[in-house]
Backbone as ProteinMPNN parsed JSONL, in Angstrom:
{"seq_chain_A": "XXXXXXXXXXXXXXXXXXXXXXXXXXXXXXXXXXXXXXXXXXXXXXXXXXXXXXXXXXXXXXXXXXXXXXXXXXXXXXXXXXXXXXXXXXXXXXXXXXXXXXXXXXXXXXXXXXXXXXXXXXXXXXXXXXXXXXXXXXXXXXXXXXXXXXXXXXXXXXXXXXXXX", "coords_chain_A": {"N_chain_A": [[-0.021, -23.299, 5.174], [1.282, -20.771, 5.395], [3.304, -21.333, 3.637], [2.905, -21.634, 1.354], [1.177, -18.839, 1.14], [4.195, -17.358, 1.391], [5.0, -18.588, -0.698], [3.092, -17.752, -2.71], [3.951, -14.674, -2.689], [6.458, -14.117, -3.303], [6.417, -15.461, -5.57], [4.922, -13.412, -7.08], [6.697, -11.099, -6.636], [8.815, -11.853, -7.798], [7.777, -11.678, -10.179], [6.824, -8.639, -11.136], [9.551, -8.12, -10.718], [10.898, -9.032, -13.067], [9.401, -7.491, -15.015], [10.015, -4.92, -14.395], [12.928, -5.22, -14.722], [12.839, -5.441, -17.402], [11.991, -2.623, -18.192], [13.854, -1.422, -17.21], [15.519, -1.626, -19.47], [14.864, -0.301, -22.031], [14.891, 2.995, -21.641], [12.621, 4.806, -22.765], [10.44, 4.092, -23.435], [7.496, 4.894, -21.684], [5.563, 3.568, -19.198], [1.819, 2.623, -17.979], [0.503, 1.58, -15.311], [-2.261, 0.472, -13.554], [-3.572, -0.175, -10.39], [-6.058, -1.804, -8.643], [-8.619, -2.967, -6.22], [-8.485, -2.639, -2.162], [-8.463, -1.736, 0.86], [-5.552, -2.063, 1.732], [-4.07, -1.121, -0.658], [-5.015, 1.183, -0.968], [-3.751, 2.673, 0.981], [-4.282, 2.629, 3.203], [-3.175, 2.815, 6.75], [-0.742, 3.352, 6.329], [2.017, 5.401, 7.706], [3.997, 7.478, 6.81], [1.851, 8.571, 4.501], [3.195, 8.601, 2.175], [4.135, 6.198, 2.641], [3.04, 3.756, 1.455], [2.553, 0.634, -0.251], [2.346, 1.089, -3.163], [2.46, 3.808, -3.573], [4.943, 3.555, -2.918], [5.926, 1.686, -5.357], [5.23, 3.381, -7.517], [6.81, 5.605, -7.17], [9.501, 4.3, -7.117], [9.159, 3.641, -9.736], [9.089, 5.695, -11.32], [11.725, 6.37, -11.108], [13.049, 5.143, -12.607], [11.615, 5.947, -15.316], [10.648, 8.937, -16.154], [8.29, 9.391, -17.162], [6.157, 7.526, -16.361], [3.647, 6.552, -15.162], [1.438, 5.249, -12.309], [-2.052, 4.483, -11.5], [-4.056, 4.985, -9.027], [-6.882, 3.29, -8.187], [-8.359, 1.942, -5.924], [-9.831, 1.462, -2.908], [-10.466, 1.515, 0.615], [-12.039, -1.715, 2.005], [-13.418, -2.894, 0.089], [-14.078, -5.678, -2.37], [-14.423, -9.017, -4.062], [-16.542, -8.495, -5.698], [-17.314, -5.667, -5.856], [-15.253, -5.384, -7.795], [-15.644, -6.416, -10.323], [-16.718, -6.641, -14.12], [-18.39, -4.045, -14.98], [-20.445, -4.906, -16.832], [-21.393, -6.895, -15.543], [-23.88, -9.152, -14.16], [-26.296, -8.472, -11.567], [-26.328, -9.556, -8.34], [-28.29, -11.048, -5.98], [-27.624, -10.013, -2.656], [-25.571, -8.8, -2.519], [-22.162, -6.907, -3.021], [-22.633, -4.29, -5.883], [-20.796, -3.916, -8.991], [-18.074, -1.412, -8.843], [-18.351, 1.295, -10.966], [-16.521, 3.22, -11.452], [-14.349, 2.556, -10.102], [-13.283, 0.017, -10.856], [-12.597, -3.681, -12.838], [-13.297, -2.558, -15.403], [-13.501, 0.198, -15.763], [-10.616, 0.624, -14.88], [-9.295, -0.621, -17.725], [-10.428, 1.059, -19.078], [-8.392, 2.86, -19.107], [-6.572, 2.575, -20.403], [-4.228, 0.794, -19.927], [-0.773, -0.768, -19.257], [-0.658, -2.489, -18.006], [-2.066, -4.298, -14.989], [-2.963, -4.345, -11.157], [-4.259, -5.772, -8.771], [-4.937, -6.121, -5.791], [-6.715, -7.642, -3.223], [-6.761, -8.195, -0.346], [-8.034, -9.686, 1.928], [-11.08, -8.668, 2.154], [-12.9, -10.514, 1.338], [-12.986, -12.904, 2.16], [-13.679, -12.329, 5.118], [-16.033, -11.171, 4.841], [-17.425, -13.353, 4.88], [-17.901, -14.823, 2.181], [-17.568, -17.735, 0.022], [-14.405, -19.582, -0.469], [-14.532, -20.796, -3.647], [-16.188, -18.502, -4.218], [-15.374, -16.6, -4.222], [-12.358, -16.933, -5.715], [-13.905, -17.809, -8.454], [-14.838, -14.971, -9.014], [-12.284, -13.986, -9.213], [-11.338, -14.966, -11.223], [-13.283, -14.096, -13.437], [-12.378, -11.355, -13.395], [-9.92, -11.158, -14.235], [-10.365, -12.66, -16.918], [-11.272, -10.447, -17.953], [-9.343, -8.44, -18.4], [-7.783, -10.246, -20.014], [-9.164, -10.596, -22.168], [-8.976, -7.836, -22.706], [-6.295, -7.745, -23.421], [-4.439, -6.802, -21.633], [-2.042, -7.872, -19.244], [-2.27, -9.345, -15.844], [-1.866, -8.919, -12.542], [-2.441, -10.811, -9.51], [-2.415, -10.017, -6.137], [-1.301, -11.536, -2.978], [-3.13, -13.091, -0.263], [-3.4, -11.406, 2.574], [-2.422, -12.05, 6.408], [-4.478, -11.902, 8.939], [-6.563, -11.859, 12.099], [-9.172, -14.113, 12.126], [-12.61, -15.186, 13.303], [-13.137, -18.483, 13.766], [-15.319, -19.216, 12.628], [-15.191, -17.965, 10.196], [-13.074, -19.102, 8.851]], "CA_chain_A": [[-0.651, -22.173, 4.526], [2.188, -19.716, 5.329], [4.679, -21.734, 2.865], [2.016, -21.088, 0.293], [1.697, -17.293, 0.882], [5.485, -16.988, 0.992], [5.356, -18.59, -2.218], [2.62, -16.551, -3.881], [3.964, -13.405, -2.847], [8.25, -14.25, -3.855], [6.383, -15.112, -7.612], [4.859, -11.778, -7.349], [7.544, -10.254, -6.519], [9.871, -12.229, -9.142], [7.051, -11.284, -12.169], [7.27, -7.198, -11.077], [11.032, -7.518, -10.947], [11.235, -9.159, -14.155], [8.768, -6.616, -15.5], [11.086, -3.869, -13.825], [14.187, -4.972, -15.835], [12.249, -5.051, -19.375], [11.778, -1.081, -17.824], [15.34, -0.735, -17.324], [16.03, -1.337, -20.589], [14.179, 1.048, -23.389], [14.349, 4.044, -20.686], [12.333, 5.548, -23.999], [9.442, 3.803, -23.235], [6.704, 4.813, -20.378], [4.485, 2.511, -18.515], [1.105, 2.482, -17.27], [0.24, 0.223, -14.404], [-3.375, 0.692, -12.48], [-4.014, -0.289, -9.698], [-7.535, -2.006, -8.229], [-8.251, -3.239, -4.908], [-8.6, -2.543, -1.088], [-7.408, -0.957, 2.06], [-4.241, -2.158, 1.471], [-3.379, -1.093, -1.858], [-5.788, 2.795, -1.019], [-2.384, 3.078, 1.61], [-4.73, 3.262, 4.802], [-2.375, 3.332, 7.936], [0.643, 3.894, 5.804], [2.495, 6.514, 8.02], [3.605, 8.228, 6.331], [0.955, 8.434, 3.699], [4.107, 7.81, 0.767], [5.169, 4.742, 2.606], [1.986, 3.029, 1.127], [3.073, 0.452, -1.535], [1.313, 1.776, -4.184], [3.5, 4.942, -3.905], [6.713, 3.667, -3.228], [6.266, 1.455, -6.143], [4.748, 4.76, -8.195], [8.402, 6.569, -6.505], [10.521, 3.747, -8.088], [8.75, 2.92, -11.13], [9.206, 6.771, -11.904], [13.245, 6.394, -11.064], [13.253, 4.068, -14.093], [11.467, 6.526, -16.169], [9.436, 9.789, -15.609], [6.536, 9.28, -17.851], [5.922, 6.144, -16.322], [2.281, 6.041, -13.965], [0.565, 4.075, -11.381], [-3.021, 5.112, -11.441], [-4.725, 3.934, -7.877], [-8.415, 3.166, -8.176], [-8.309, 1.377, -4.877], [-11.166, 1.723, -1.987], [-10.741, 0.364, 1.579], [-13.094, -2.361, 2.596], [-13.765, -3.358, -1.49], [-14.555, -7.107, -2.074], [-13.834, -9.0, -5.471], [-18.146, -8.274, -6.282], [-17.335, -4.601, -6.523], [-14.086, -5.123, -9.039], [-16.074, -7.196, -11.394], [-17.129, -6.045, -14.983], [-19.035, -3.038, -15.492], [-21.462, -5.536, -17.331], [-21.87, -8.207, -14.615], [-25.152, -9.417, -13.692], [-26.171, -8.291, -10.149], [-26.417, -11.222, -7.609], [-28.712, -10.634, -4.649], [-27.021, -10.019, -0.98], [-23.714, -9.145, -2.913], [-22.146, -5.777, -3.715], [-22.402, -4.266, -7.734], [-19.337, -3.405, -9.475], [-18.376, -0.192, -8.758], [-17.89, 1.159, -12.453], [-15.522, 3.832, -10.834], [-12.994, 1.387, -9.961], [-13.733, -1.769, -11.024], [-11.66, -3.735, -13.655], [-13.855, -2.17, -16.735], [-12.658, 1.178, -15.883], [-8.841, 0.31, -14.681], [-8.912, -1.155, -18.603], [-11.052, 1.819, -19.83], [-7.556, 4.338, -18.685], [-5.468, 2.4, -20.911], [-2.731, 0.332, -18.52], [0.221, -1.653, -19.816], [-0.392, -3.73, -16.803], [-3.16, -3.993, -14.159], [-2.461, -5.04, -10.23], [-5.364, -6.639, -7.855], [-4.903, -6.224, -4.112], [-7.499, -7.592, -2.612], [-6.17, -9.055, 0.792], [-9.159, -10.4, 3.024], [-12.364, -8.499, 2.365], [-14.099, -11.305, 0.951], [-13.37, -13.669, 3.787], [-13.938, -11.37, 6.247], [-18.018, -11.261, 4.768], [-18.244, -14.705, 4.859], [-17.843, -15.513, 0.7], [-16.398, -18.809, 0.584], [-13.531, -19.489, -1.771], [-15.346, -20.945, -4.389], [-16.919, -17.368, -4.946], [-13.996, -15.693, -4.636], [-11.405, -17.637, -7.095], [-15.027, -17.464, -9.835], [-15.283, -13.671, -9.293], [-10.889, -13.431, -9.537], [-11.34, -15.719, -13.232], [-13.664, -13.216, -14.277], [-11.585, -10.161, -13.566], [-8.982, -11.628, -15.158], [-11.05, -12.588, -17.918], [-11.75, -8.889, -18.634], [-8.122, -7.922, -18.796], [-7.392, -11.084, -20.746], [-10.248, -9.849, -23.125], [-8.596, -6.712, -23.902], [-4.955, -8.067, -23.851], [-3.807, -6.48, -20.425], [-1.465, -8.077, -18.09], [-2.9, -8.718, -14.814], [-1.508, -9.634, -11.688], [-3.458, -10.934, -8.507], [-1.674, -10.024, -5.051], [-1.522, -12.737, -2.474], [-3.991, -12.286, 0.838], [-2.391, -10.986, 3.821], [-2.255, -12.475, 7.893], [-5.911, -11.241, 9.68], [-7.489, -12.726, 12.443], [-10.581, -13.997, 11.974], [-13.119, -15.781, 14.253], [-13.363, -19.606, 13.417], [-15.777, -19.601, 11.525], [-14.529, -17.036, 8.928], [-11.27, -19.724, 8.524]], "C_chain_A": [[0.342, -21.027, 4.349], [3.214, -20.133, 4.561], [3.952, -21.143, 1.307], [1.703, -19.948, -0.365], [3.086, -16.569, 0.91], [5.508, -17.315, -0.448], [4.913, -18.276, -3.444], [3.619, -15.155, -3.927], [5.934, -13.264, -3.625], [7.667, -14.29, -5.436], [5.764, -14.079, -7.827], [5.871, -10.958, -7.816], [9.088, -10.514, -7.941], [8.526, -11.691, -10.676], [7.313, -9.632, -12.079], [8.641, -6.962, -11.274], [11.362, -7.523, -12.425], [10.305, -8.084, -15.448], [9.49, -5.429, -15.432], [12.317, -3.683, -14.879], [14.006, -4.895, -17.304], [12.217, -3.414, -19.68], [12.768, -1.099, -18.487], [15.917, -0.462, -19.076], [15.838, -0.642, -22.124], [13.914, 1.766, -21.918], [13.27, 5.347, -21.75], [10.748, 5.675, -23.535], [8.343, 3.894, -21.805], [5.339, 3.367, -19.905], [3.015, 2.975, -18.083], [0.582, 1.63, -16.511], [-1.241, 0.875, -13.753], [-3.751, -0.387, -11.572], [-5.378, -0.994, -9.143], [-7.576, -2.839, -6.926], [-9.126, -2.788, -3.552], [-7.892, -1.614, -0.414], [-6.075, -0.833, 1.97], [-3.319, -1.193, 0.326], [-3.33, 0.626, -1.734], [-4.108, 3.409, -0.016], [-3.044, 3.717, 3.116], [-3.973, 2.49, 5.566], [-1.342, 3.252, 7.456], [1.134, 5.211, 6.973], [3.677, 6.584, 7.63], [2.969, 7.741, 5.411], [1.957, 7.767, 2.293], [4.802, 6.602, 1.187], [4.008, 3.728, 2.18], [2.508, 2.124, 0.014], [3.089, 0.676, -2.619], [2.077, 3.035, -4.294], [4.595, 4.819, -3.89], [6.724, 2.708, -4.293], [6.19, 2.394, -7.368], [6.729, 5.679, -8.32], [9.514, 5.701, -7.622], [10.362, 3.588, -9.657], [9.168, 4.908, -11.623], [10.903, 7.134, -11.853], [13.206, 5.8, -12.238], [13.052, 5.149, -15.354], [10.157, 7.864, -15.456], [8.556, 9.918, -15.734], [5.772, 8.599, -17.193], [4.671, 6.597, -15.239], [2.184, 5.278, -13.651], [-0.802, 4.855, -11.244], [-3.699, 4.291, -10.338], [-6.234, 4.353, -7.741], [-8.973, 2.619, -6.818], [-8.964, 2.132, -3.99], [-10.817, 1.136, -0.596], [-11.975, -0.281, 1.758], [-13.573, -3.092, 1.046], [-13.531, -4.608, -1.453], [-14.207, -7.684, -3.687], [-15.484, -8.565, -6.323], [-17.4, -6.692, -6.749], [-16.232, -4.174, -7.591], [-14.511, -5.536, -10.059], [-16.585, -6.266, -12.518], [-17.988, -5.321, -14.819], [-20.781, -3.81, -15.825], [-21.912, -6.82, -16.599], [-23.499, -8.246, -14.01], [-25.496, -9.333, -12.264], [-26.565, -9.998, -9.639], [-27.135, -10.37, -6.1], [-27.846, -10.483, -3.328], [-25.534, -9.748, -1.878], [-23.646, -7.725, -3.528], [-22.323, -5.982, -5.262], [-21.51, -3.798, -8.068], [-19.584, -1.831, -8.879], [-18.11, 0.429, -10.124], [-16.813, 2.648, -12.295], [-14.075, 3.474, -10.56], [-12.725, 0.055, -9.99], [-12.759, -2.064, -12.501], [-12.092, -2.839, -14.918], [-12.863, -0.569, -16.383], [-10.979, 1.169, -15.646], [-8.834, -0.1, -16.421], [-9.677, -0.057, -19.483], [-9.486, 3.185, -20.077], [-6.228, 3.797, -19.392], [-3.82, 1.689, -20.553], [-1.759, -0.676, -20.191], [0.033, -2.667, -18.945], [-1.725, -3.402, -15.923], [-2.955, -5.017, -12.943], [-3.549, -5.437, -9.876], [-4.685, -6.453, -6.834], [-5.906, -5.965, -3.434], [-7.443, -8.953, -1.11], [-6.659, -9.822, 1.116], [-10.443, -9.921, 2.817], [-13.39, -9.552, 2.373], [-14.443, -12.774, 2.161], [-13.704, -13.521, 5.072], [-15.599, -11.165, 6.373], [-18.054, -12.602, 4.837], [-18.13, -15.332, 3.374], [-16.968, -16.551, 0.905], [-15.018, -18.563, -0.922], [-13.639, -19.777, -3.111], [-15.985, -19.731, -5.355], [-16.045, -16.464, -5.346], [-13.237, -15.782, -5.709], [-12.64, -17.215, -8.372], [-14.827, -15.517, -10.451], [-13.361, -13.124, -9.882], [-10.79, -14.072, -10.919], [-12.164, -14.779, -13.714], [-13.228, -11.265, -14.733], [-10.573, -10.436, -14.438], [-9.279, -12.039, -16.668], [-11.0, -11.549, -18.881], [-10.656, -8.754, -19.006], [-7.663, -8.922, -19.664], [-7.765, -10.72, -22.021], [-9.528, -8.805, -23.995], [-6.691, -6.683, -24.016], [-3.693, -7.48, -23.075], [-2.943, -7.52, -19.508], [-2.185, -7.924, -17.358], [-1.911, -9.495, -13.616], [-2.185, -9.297, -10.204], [-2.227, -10.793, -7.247], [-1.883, -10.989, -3.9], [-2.696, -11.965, -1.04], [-2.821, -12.007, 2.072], [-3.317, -11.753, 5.676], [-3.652, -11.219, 8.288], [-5.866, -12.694, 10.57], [-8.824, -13.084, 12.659], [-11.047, -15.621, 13.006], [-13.26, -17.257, 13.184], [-14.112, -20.006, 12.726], [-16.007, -18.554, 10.307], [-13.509, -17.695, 8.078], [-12.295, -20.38, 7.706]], "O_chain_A": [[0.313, -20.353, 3.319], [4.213, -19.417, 4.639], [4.455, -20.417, 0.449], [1.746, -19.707, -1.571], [3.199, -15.4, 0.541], [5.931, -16.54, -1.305], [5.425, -18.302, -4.563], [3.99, -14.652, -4.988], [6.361, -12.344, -4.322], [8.091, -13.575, -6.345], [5.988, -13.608, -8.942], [6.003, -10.337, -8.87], [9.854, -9.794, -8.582], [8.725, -11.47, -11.87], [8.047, -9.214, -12.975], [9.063, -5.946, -11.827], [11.877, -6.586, -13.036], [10.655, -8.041, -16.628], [9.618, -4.83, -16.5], [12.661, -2.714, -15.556], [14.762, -4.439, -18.162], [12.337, -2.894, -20.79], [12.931, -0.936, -19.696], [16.471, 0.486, -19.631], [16.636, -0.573, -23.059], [13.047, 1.373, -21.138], [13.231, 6.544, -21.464], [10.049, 6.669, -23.336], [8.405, 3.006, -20.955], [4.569, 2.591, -20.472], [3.141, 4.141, -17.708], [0.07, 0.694, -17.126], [-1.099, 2.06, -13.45], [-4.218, -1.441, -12.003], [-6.152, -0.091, -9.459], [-6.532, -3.393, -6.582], [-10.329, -2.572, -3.701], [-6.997, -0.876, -0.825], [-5.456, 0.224, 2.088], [-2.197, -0.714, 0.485], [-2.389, 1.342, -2.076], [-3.496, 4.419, -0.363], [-2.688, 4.651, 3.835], [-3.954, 1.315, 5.2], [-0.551, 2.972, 8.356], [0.299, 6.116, 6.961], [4.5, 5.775, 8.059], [3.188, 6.555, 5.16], [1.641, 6.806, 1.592], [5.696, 6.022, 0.571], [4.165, 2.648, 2.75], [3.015, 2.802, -0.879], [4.134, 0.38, -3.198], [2.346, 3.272, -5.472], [5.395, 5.523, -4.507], [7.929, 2.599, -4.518], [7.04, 2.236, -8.245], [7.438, 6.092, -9.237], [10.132, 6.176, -8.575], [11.227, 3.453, -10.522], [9.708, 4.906, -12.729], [11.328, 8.089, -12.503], [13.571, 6.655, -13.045], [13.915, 5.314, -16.216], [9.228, 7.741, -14.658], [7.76, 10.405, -14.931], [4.579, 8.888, -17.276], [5.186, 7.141, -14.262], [2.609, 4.277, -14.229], [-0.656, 6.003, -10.825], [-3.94, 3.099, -10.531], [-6.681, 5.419, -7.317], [-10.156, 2.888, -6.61], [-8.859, 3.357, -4.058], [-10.904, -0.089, -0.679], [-13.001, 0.396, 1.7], [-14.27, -4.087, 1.242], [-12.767, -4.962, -0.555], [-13.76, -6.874, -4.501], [-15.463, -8.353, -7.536], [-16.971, -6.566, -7.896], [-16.179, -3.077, -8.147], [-13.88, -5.147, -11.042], [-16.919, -5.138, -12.156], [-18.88, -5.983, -14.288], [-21.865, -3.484, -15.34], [-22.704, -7.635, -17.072], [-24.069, -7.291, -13.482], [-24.95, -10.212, -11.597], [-26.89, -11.043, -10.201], [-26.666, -9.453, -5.426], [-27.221, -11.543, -3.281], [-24.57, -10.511, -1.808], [-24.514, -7.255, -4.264], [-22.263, -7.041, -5.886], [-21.163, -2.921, -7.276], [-20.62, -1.236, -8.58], [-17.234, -0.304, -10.581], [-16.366, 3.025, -13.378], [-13.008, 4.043, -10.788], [-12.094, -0.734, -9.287], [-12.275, -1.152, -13.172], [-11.134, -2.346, -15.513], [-11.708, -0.391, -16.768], [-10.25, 1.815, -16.399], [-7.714, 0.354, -16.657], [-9.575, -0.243, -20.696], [-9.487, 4.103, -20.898], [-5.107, 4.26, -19.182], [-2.686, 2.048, -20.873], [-1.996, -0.988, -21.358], [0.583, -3.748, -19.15], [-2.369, -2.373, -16.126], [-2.797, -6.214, -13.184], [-4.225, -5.577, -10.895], [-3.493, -6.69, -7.032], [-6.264, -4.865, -3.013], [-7.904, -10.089, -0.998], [-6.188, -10.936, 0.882], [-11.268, -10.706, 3.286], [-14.402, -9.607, 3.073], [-15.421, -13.319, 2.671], [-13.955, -14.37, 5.928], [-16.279, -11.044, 7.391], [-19.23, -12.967, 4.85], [-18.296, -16.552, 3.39], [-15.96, -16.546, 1.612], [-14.868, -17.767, -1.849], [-12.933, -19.124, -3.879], [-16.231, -19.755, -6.561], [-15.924, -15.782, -6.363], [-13.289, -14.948, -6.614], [-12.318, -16.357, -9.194], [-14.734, -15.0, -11.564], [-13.142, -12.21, -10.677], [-10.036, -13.527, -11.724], [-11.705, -14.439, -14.804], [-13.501, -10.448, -15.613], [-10.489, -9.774, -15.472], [-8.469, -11.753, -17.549], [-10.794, -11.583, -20.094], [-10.607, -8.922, -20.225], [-6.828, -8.373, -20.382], [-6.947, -10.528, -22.921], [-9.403, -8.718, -25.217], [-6.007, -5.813, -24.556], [-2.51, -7.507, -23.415], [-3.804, -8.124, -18.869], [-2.934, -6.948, -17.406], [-1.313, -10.544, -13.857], [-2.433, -8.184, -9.739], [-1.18, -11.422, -7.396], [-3.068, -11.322, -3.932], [-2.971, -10.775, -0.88], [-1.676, -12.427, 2.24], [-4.526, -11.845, 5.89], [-3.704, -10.031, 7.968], [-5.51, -13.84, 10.295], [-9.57, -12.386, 13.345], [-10.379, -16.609, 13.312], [-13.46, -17.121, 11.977], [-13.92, -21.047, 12.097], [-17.034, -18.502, 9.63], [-13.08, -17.264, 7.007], [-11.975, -21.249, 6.894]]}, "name": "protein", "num_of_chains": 1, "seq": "XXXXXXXXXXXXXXXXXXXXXXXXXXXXXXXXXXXXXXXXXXXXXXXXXXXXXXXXXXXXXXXXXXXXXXXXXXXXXXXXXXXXXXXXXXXXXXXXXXXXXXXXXXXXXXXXXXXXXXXXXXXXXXXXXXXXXXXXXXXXXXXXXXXXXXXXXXXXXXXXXXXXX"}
C-alpha cells in the first residue's frame, strides 16, 4: 500500500512540476489554482501557520509570477459528500455539498487549475471505497464539464481501528 502512495504522490508531484515549468516560461501570464478539501489542505497544525502547503505553494507559485493565486476553499474534517456539485441529489445519512466550497463554486471563481486534498475523512466515517472513488468521478466530472484541470491528492498515513481499514 505504501509503494502505491509513494507512487501517487511522486505523479503528483511530477504533474505540478511540469505545470510549474509551463509557469516559468510566459512569466506574462498569471495563474489561478483553487484549492478544495480538508484539514490538511485548511493548514491546521501547520506551525507556523505559512508552513501549510497551500501557502508555501501560494509563496512559490507567486515567485514565478505575482499575479498568480491560490484561492483556499478548504474546511477541516470535509468528506468527498460535501465537495460534490452544487446540484447533487441529497443522499440520506450523508453530508450536502457545501455550495461555499464545494467543486461548483471552486469552478464558479474561475481557476486555471483545481487541487482536491481530501486525505482520510471519508474513511475515517466509515464510507467504503466504492463511495468514495463514485463521489471523486463526479467531482472530476464537474471540472471536466467546464474544461478545468483537476488534480486529486493522494490520502495520507492515519491510524484507524480495524475496522475502518
Amino acid at each position: 500500500m505504501r509503494h502505491y502512495q509513494l507512487l501517487l504522490l511522486m505523479m503528483l508531484t511530477g504533474a505540478v512540476a511540469a505545470g510549474a515549468q509551463t509557469m516559468q516560461t510566459d512569466t506574462s501570464a498569471s495563474f489561478r489554482i483553487v484549492v478544495i478539501g480538508s484539514s490538511t489542505a485548511a493548514g491546521t497544525g501547520a506551525n507556523p501557520p505559512d508552513s501549510a502547503w497551500v501557502n508555501r505553494y501560494r509563496q512559490w507559485l507567486q515567485t514565478q509570477q505575482t499575479a498568480n493565486e491560490v484561492i483556499n476553499l478548504a474546511l477541516g474534517g470535509y468528506q468527498t459528500w460535501q465537495l460534490l456539485p452544487s446540484n447533487s441529489r441529497a443522499v440520506p445519512a450523508r453530508p450536502r455539498p457545501d455550495t461555499a466550497r464545494n467543486i461548483t463554486r471552486a469552478l464558479s471563481l474561475y481557476p486555471d487549475a483545481v487541487i482536491v486534498n481530501l486525505p482520510s475523512n471519508d474513511a475515517a466515517a466509515g464510507y467504503g471505497v466504492d463511495e468514495q472513488m463514485r463521489n471523486f468521478e463526479r467531482i472530476v466530472q464537474a471540472a471536466d464539464s467546464a474544461g478545468v484541470p483537476i488534480w486529486i491528492c493522494t490520502s495520507q498515513p492515519r491510524h484507524f481501528s480495524a475496522d475502518k481499514v
